[in-house]
Amino acid sequence: VNGIEIYSMKIDSKVTSRFAHNVITSRAVNRGNVSKEVFFDVELPKTAFITNFSMTIDGITYPGTIKEKEAAKKQYEKAVSRGQTAGLVKASGRKTEKFTVSVNVKAASKVTFELTYEELLKRQFGKYEMFIKVKPKQLVKDFEIEVDIFEPQGITELEAEGTFITNELQNTIKKTFSGKKGRISFKPTLDQQRTCANCSQSVLDGDFTVRYDVKRTTPDNLQIVNGYFVHFFAPTNLPKLSKNIIFVLDTSGSMDGREIEQTKEALLKILDDIKEDDFFNFILFDSEISTWKETLIKATPENLGEARRFVRQISAGGMTNLHGGLMRGIDILNAAHEQNLVPKRSASIIIMLTDGQPNVGVSNTHEIEKAVKAAIDGRYTLYNLGFGSGVDYSFLERMALENKGLARRIYPDSDAALQLQGFYDEVSNPMLIDVELNYPENEISDLTTNSFKHFYDGSEIVVAGRFVDSNQNHLSVDVRGEGANDALSYTTQQDAEQTAQAFQEQQYIFGEYIERLWAYLTIEQLLEKRLTATGEEKENLTAQALALSLMYKFVTPLTSMVVTKPEEDGNEEGIADKPTEGIDIFTIPGMCEVYAKLLLIVKLISIKPSFITKSYGQTAPLYHTYATPPTWYTSVDGDPHFIISVPQKKDAICFNINENPGMILNLINDPVTGITVNGELIGDKKANSDAKIQNSYFGKLGIANKQLDVKLTVTPEMITIQNGEEKTGFTWLDSVTLQQAGLTLIINRKKNLVLSMGSGVSFVVVLHQVWKKHPLHQDFLGLYTLKSDKLSEQTHGLLGQFFRPIDFTILEIHSGSDPKKPDATMIVKNNELTVTRGWQKDYRRDPKHGVDIPCWFVHDNGAGLIDGVHTDYVVSSLF
């Protein structure tokens, strides 16, 4: 591609006792006659930690070094100040994180990239699963995946599959296993990689998954190597415990449409799986709290039939009283246990699903966490499912972890119902409650978590630790738990000799694998505990996790890898971080956002473009989140289109531009760089007779760069790039990376596109898809501008004029026509304006639902705030 040939790509995985050590090696050559940029771009499982990276160019190796995040950042910033950096990109998919590095390679030169990462494979539904993302983006002469597995307990089953595997490719997956060893190899020829006989496109694009399980003659397995031990606990053939399950469901207005339909579809399937010995109930929360039954109900065929009828009639509307819903659920569980309505030996579980943030009742998240933890008091497990990106994921995660559960994102795609059902399946078969694995205190230091609220069928409990005396070679463990019929209690023993016998096949073992497994598990658990800790405890947990991350060279959220890259004018620094779930990729200082706004409150009628800008050169954060927004925000009338954040005031200004569908507005115009951005408005499918002002959204965006002679046209259906006279078209179903002189275009399928220009400015266009059968609304677009400071001082336009700092003063706040929205006098740009305090949706994190933020509303199409009058910004065409 573009003169760069990847002639070899090998993915080599060695798994020893569930711990996977993976090495990806990619070799490329520049076949061109000038220097070219070569990209190494791989996606890794989110659960993995990178441990090593190096580049070898013309026989010289440039290694990555893992440092504390702050130290790495300083080294990186030093390089930035010398104008010498092109940082490593990181981004997240559902199950993956992307690692990208690029380097300039001279004509006819070769480069070798080598990336190593490690992870502990978790057991789910009776199998361990290893996931490898395959996407070489071109035909590769020597492509190979090789997975070697060594399990001392013996392997009972081994399978491999790929989402891209055709019938022709099926036979290229070679699989063998016997006793303790297993091997998978996949080595397609060049012709087998082609999408068709003479095509140059590769069929290798998707997920390659290896699954296996081990032999279990005893409930557990204990291994001791070099002063460390690991204990795997997964008893089989236990009678199933009955469960008491409460579904706490968000039915606020933002869930309306596809989300509530998918939730109902999942619940109906779950009701088919609930067993007759189980007890269950539904709590619905919006502005009010409603319950299906006042108590937990046994899952008899009659009750399940009634529950199905109840689920089918669930509808969405109103606000989000999350606290009230959870507390009602806990109260019902407490009453059921106190009144002996449920069996003593049973597992109690709360599954809460929400797509937004609490905004009525108790809406301060810390208060909710405290109240929920006190009410549950360690007796039940809480699982929080966050639907879409409008949730405060870190809040959901903290609250779940404090109550012995976990949080999970549900992605708002066509398979959301399957995601919900899949999560339920993971926790639907509890076998034991209150499991404790007790080790001799005086012999063990640094033990990972050893008590577990529930053990689920098909899963596995893993505990690792370090011996006080590194020469100790024996261990005795007491295991206790409560089963369906009686208490489980037994002792297991192991010595190092028995482990050594099991490990005679030494070539399979890489390094000190049990020690690294212990370090991986310890870091993972310290980072989890750190989420819910505060003050000194948090500092101690951070220090411990950081020390281990550095000692074992893991890239974790506390460390970064610095990669020194050779460049013609001296070496260049790149940096790789571990992304954290719940951190938005668009929280970039100096960023300007134009966003089409979608309000689903009350009548579902107001959809208008909104623009959010930040003055550059400010260090204050772009957004200010208020813990307890007033609960009176229920109106959809007169909501502003444009929001201008003013960081030094910790406030924002907003205003409307009311124009008709078909009108084209100039958003950005920079005469120096030749960059312009215009947006065309579209309306609803039909006019709304109740509304004075009709809804409008952006249905088409035109981004042009005169210097590069490039025009990009984006609609919710198509993306067209015109380079001089040459036109190329894509749809939102494509995943594309297109690079040419001074320009990079990346299309992330059905989500967004990123256009980076030579000057350094980038635009992100986000696709907003609404429910196809919606009587009014249709798909529309949003626009972000990143690094707007790379545009010149002469930049103008409805949006561009606010790239420069703006200040204002508020005087004489007094009551206005609406008692809940005070008026005031604003001095801005030497004009005295009457403004009204209101609330606006912040769509930075969630293009669909948004978060309420306060702003001062300027009337009359922004008169007195914008330069000139709003009609000055109407243009005749997109380009």
Short mmCIF file of N, CA, C and O in Angstrom, two decimals, residues 644-731:
data_model
loop_
_atom_site.label_atom_id
_atom_site.label_comp_id
_atom_site.label_asym_id
_atom_site.label_seq_id
_atom_site.Cartn_x
_atom_site.Cartn_y
_atom_site.Cartn_z
N ILE A 644 -21.16 28.70 24.02
CA ILE A 644 -19.77 29.13 24.04
C ILE A 644 -19.30 29.00 25.48
O ILE A 644 -19.79 29.69 26.37
N SER A 645 -18.36 28.09 25.72
CA SER A 645 -17.82 27.92 27.05
C SER A 645 -16.81 29.02 27.32
O SER A 645 -15.97 29.31 26.47
N VAL A 646 -16.90 29.64 28.50
CA VAL A 646 -15.95 30.70 28.87
C VAL A 646 -15.23 30.21 30.14
O VAL A 646 -15.71 30.42 31.25
N PRO A 647 -14.10 29.51 29.95
CA PRO A 647 -13.47 28.81 31.08
C PRO A 647 -13.12 29.71 32.26
O PRO A 647 -13.30 29.32 33.41
N GLN A 648 -12.61 30.94 31.97
CA GLN A 648 -12.17 31.77 33.09
C GLN A 648 -13.34 32.17 33.98
O GLN A 648 -13.16 32.52 35.13
N LYS A 649 -14.57 32.13 33.44
CA LYS A 649 -15.77 32.44 34.23
C LYS A 649 -16.41 31.18 34.79
O LYS A 649 -17.40 31.25 35.52
N LYS A 650 -15.89 30.01 34.39
CA LYS A 650 -16.53 28.73 34.73
C LYS A 650 -18.02 28.80 34.36
O LYS A 650 -18.90 28.45 35.15
N ASP A 651 -18.29 29.31 33.15
CA ASP A 651 -19.68 29.52 32.74
C ASP A 651 -19.76 29.40 31.22
O ASP A 651 -18.76 29.11 30.56
N ALA A 652 -20.95 29.63 30.68
CA ALA A 652 -21.14 29.52 29.23
C ALA A 652 -22.20 30.50 28.76
O ALA A 652 -23.08 30.91 29.52
N ILE A 653 -22.09 30.88 27.48
CA ILE A 653 -23.10 31.72 26.83
C ILE A 653 -23.75 30.88 25.74
O ILE A 653 -23.07 30.09 25.07
N CYS A 654 -25.07 31.04 25.54
CA CYS A 654 -25.70 30.30 24.44
C CYS A 654 -26.67 31.21 23.68
O CYS A 654 -27.10 32.24 24.19
N PHE A 655 -26.93 30.83 22.42
CA PHE A 655 -27.85 31.62 21.61
C PHE A 655 -28.43 30.77 20.50
O PHE A 655 -27.94 29.67 20.21
N ASN A 656 -29.51 31.26 19.88
CA ASN A 656 -30.18 30.57 18.78
C ASN A 656 -29.85 31.21 17.45
O ASN A 656 -29.66 32.42 17.37
N ILE A 657 -29.84 30.37 16.41
CA ILE A 657 -29.96 30.88 15.04
C ILE A 657 -31.15 30.14 14.46
O ILE A 657 -31.11 28.92 14.29
N ASN A 658 -32.23 30.84 14.22
CA ASN A 658 -33.44 30.19 13.71
C ASN A 658 -33.51 30.38 12.20
O ASN A 658 -33.79 31.47 11.72
N GLU A 659 -33.20 29.31 11.47
CA GLU A 659 -33.25 29.37 10.02
C GLU A 659 -33.97 28.13 9.48
O GLU A 659 -34.13 27.14 10.19
N ASN A 660 -34.37 28.21 8.20
CA ASN A 660 -35.17 27.13 7.62
C ASN A 660 -34.31 26.02 7.03
O ASN A 660 -33.17 26.26 6.63
N PRO A 661 -34.87 24.80 6.94
CA PRO A 661 -34.16 23.71 6.26
C PRO A 661 -33.73 24.15 4.86
O PRO A 661 -34.45 24.89 4.18
N GLY A 662 -32.55 23.69 4.42
CA GLY A 662 -32.01 24.08 3.12
C GLY A 662 -31.03 25.23 3.22
O GLY A 662 -30.22 25.46 2.33
N MET A 663 -31.11 25.98 4.34
CA MET A 663 -30.22 27.11 4.53
C MET A 663 -28.81 26.60 4.83
O MET A 663 -28.64 25.61 5.53
N ILE A 664 -27.78 27.26 4.27
CA ILE A 664 -26.39 26.85 4.51
C ILE A 664 -25.71 27.94 5.32
O ILE A 664 -25.77 29.12 4.98
N LEU A 665 -25.07 27.53 6.44
CA LEU A 665 -24.43 28.47 7.34
C LEU A 665 -22.92 28.29 7.29
O LEU A 665 -22.42 27.16 7.26
N ASN A 666 -22.20 29.43 7.29
CA ASN A 666 -20.74 29.35 7.35
C ASN A 666 -20.32 29.21 8.82
O ASN A 666 -20.60 30.07 9.65
N LEU A 667 -19.65 28.12 9.13
CA LEU A 667 -19.24 27.84 10.51
C LEU A 667 -17.81 28.28 10.76
O LEU A 667 -17.51 28.89 11.78
N ILE A 668 -16.92 27.97 9.83
CA ILE A 668 -15.49 28.32 9.99
C ILE A 668 -14.97 28.80 8.64
O ILE A 668 -15.24 28.18 7.61
N ASN A 669 -14.21 29.90 8.66
CA ASN A 669 -13.59 30.39 7.44
C ASN A 669 -12.24 30.98 7.80
O ASN A 669 -12.17 31.98 8.51
N ASP A 670 -11.16 30.32 7.36
CA ASP A 670 -9.81 30.81 7.66
C ASP A 670 -9.12 31.18 6.34
O ASP A 670 -8.68 30.31 5.59
N PRO A 671 -9.02 32.48 6.03
CA PRO A 671 -8.43 32.90 4.74
C PRO A 671 -6.94 32.56 4.63
O PRO A 671 -6.42 32.44 3.53
N VAL A 672 -6.27 32.35 5.77
CA VAL A 672 -4.82 32.08 5.74
C VAL A 672 -4.53 30.63 5.36
O VAL A 672 -3.76 30.35 4.45
N THR A 673 -5.18 29.69 6.04
CA THR A 673 -4.93 28.26 5.73
C THR A 673 -5.82 27.77 4.58
O THR A 673 -5.62 26.67 4.06
N GLY A 674 -6.83 28.59 4.20
CA GLY A 674 -7.73 28.19 3.11
C GLY A 674 -8.75 27.14 3.53
O GLY A 674 -9.35 26.47 2.68
N ILE A 675 -8.95 26.99 4.85
CA ILE A 675 -9.91 25.98 5.35
C ILE A 675 -11.26 26.64 5.61
O ILE A 675 -11.35 27.67 6.27
N THR A 676 -12.33 26.02 5.06
CA THR A 676 -13.69 26.48 5.38
C THR A 676 -14.55 25.29 5.76
O THR A 676 -14.33 24.18 5.28
N VAL A 677 -15.53 25.55 6.63
CA VAL A 677 -16.52 24.53 6.98
C VAL A 677 -17.90 25.18 6.92
O VAL A 677 -18.14 26.20 7.56
N ASN A 678 -18.79 24.58 6.11
CA ASN A 678 -20.17 25.05 6.01
C ASN A 678 -21.11 23.90 6.34
O ASN A 678 -20.76 22.72 6.14
N GLY A 679 -22.30 24.23 6.87
CA GLY A 679 -23.26 23.18 7.21
C GLY A 679 -24.64 23.51 6.66
O GLY A 679 -25.11 24.65 6.77
N GLU A 680 -25.28 22.51 6.06
CA GLU A 680 -26.64 22.70 5.53
C GLU A 680 -27.66 22.10 6.49
O GLU A 680 -27.49 20.96 6.96
N LEU A 681 -28.73 22.86 6.76
CA LEU A 681 -29.75 22.40 7.70
C LEU A 681 -30.79 21.53 7.00
O LEU A 681 -31.13 21.75 5.84
N ILE A 682 -31.28 20.52 7.72
CA ILE A 682 -32.44 19.76 7.28
C ILE A 682 -33.49 19.87 8.38
O ILE A 682 -33.16 20.23 9.52
N GLY A 683 -34.73 19.54 8.07
CA GLY A 683 -35.79 19.60 9.08
C GLY A 683 -36.29 18.22 9.43
O GLY A 683 -35.70 17.20 9.06
N ASP A 684 -37.40 18.18 10.17
CA ASP A 684 -38.03 16.89 10.47
C ASP A 684 -38.69 16.32 9.22
O ASP A 684 -38.84 17.01 8.21
N LYS A 685 -39.11 15.05 9.31
CA LYS A 685 -39.75 14.41 8.16
C LYS A 685 -41.03 15.15 7.77
O LYS A 685 -41.41 15.21 6.62
N LYS A 686 -41.71 15.71 8.79
CA LYS A 686 -42.89 16.55 8.49
C LYS A 686 -42.93 17.68 9.51
O LYS A 686 -42.38 17.56 10.60
N ALA A 687 -43.55 18.78 9.15
CA ALA A 687 -43.60 19.95 10.03
C ALA A 687 -44.42 19.62 11.28
O ALA A 687 -45.39 18.88 11.23
N ASN A 688 -44.00 20.20 12.41
CA ASN A 688 -44.71 20.00 13.67
C ASN A 688 -45.67 21.17 13.87
O ASN A 688 -45.27 22.29 14.12
N SER A 689 -46.96 20.90 13.77
CA SER A 689 -47.96 21.98 13.81
C SER A 689 -48.02 22.67 15.18
O SER A 689 -48.46 23.81 15.29
N ASP A 690 -47.53 21.98 16.26
CA ASP A 690 -47.58 22.58 17.61
C ASP A 690 -46.46 23.58 17.84
O ASP A 690 -46.51 24.38 18.76
N ALA A 691 -45.39 23.50 17.04
CA ALA A 691 -44.20 24.30 17.34
C ALA A 691 -44.16 25.58 16.50
O ALA A 691 -44.40 25.54 15.31
N LYS A 692 -43.87 26.71 17.19
CA LYS A 692 -43.73 27.98 16.46
C LYS A 692 -42.50 27.93 15.56
O LYS A 692 -42.51 28.37 14.43
N ILE A 693 -41.40 27.41 16.14
CA ILE A 693 -40.15 27.31 15.38
C ILE A 693 -39.93 25.84 15.07
O ILE A 693 -39.94 25.00 15.96
N GLN A 694 -39.73 25.52 13.79
CA GLN A 694 -39.55 24.12 13.40
C GLN A 694 -38.14 23.64 13.75
O GLN A 694 -37.19 24.42 13.76
N ASN A 695 -38.04 22.36 14.03
CA ASN A 695 -36.74 21.76 14.37
C ASN A 695 -35.82 21.75 13.16
O ASN A 695 -36.26 21.62 12.03
N SER A 696 -34.52 21.87 13.44
CA SER A 696 -33.56 21.74 12.35
C SER A 696 -32.30 21.05 12.86
O SER A 696 -31.99 21.12 14.04
N TYR A 697 -31.63 20.37 11.93
CA TYR A 697 -30.38 19.69 12.29
C TYR A 697 -29.41 19.87 11.12
O TYR A 697 -29.79 20.25 10.04
N PHE A 698 -28.13 19.48 11.34
CA PHE A 698 -27.21 19.46 10.21
C PHE A 698 -27.37 18.15 9.46
O PHE A 698 -27.19 17.08 10.03
N GLY A 699 -27.71 18.27 8.17
CA GLY A 699 -27.85 17.07 7.35
C GLY A 699 -26.72 16.94 6.36
O GLY A 699 -26.56 15.90 5.72
N LYS A 700 -25.91 18.00 6.22
CA LYS A 700 -24.80 17.92 5.26
C LYS A 700 -23.71 18.89 5.73
O LYS A 700 -24.00 20.00 6.14
N LEU A 701 -22.46 18.42 5.70
CA LEU A 701 -21.33 19.28 6.06
C LEU A 701 -20.35 19.31 4.89
O LEU A 701 -20.11 18.28 4.25
N GLY A 702 -19.79 20.47 4.62
CA GLY A 702 -18.77 20.60 3.59
C GLY A 702 -17.49 21.17 4.20
O GLY A 702 -17.52 22.26 4.77
N ILE A 703 -16.41 20.41 4.13
CA ILE A 703 -15.12 20.86 4.67
C ILE A 703 -14.16 20.99 3.48
O ILE A 703 -13.97 20.03 2.73
N ALA A 704 -13.59 22.17 3.30
CA ALA A 704 -12.72 22.39 2.13
C ALA A 704 -11.37 22.93 2.58
O ALA A 704 -11.26 23.65 3.58
N ASN A 705 -10.33 22.54 1.82
CA ASN A 705 -8.99 23.08 2.04
C ASN A 705 -8.47 23.54 0.67
O ASN A 705 -8.13 22.71 -0.18
N LYS A 706 -8.48 24.86 0.45
CA LYS A 706 -8.11 25.40 -0.87
C LYS A 706 -6.67 25.06 -1.23
O LYS A 706 -6.35 24.77 -2.38
N GLN A 707 -5.78 25.13 -0.23
CA GLN A 707 -4.36 24.89 -0.50
C GLN A 707 -4.12 23.46 -1.01
O GLN A 707 -3.28 23.23 -1.87
N LEU A 708 -4.88 22.49 -0.46
CA LEU A 708 -4.72 21.09 -0.88
C LEU A 708 -5.65 20.72 -2.04
O LEU A 708 -5.60 19.61 -2.55
N ASP A 709 -6.55 21.68 -2.40
CA ASP A 709 -7.57 21.41 -3.42
C ASP A 709 -8.39 20.17 -3.05
O ASP A 709 -8.58 19.27 -3.87
N VAL A 710 -8.86 20.14 -1.81
CA VAL A 710 -9.64 18.99 -1.31
C VAL A 710 -10.99 19.48 -0.81
O VAL A 710 -11.08 20.52 -0.15
N LYS A 711 -12.04 18.71 -1.14
CA LYS A 711 -13.38 19.01 -0.62
C LYS A 711 -13.97 17.72 -0.05
O LYS A 711 -13.99 16.70 -0.75
N LEU A 712 -14.44 17.77 1.18
CA LEU A 712 -15.07 16.60 1.80
C LEU A 712 -16.53 16.93 2.04
O LEU A 712 -16.86 17.92 2.70
N THR A 713 -17.43 16.11 1.48
CA THR A 713 -18.87 16.28 1.70
C THR A 713 -19.35 15.11 2.55
O THR A 713 -19.09 13.95 2.22
N VAL A 714 -20.04 15.42 3.65
CA VAL A 714 -20.51 14.36 4.55
C VAL A 714 -22.01 14.49 4.74
O VAL A 714 -22.53 15.57 5.04
N THR A 715 -22.72 13.39 4.54
CA THR A 715 -24.16 13.30 4.86
C THR A 715 -24.34 12.07 5.76
O THR A 715 -23.41 11.29 5.91
N PRO A 716 -25.52 11.87 6.35
CA PRO A 716 -25.71 10.66 7.17
C PRO A 716 -25.66 9.38 6.35
O PRO A 716 -25.67 8.28 6.91
N GLU A 717 -25.62 9.50 5.00
CA GLU A 717 -25.56 8.30 4.15
C GLU A 717 -24.18 8.10 3.53
O GLU A 717 -23.68 6.98 3.45
N MET A 718 -23.57 9.20 3.08
CA MET A 718 -22.36 9.11 2.24
C MET A 718 -21.24 10.03 2.72
O MET A 718 -21.51 11.06 3.34
N ILE A 719 -20.01 9.63 2.41
CA ILE A 719 -18.84 10.49 2.61
C ILE A 719 -18.13 10.56 1.26
O ILE A 719 -17.76 9.52 0.71
N THR A 720 -17.98 11.77 0.71
CA THR A 720 -17.33 11.91 -0.60
C THR A 720 -16.13 12.83 -0.45
O THR A 720 -16.25 13.92 0.10
N ILE A 721 -14.98 12.38 -0.94
CA ILE A 721 -13.78 13.23 -0.92
C ILE A 721 -13.39 13.54 -2.36
O ILE A 721 -13.31 12.64 -3.20
N GLN A 722 -13.27 14.84 -2.65
CA GLN A 722 -12.92 15.27 -4.00
C GLN A 722 -11.54 15.91 -3.97
O GLN A 722 -11.30 16.87 -3.25
N ASN A 723 -10.63 15.32 -4.75
CA ASN A 723 -9.25 15.76 -4.81
C ASN A 723 -9.03 16.30 -6.21
O ASN A 723 -8.87 15.51 -7.15
N GLY A 724 -9.08 17.62 -6.40
CA GLY A 724 -9.05 18.15 -7.77
C GLY A 724 -10.31 17.68 -8.48
O GLY A 724 -11.42 17.93 -8.06
N GLU A 725 -10.12 16.97 -9.59
CA GLU A 725 -11.28 16.45 -10.34
C GLU A 725 -11.66 15.04 -9.91
O GLU A 725 -12.69 14.52 -10.28
N GLU A 726 -10.79 14.40 -9.10
CA GLU A 726 -10.99 12.99 -8.74
C GLU A 726 -11.90 12.87 -7.51
O GLU A 726 -11.68 13.51 -6.49
N LYS A 727 -12.95 12.03 -7.64
CA LYS A 727 -13.89 11.85 -6.53
C LYS A 727 -13.85 10.42 -6.01
O LYS A 727 -13.79 9.48 -6.79
N THR A 728 -13.89 10.24 -4.67
CA THR A 728 -13.97 8.90 -4.08
C THR A 728 -15.12 8.91 -3.08
O THR A 728 -15.25 9.85 -2.28
N GLY A 729 -15.95 7.87 -3.12
CA GLY A 729 -17.11 7.82 -2.22
C GLY A 729 -17.05 6.64 -1.27
O GLY A 729 -16.57 5.56 -1.62
N PHE A 730 -17.53 6.85 -0.05
CA PHE A 730 -17.63 5.78 0.95
C PHE A 730 -19.00 5.86 1.61
O PHE A 730 -19.69 6.89 1.53
N THR A 731 -19.40 4.77 2.29
CA THR A 731 -20.62 4.83 3.12
C THR A 731 -20.18 4.68 4.58
O THR A 731 -19.03 4.35 4.87
#
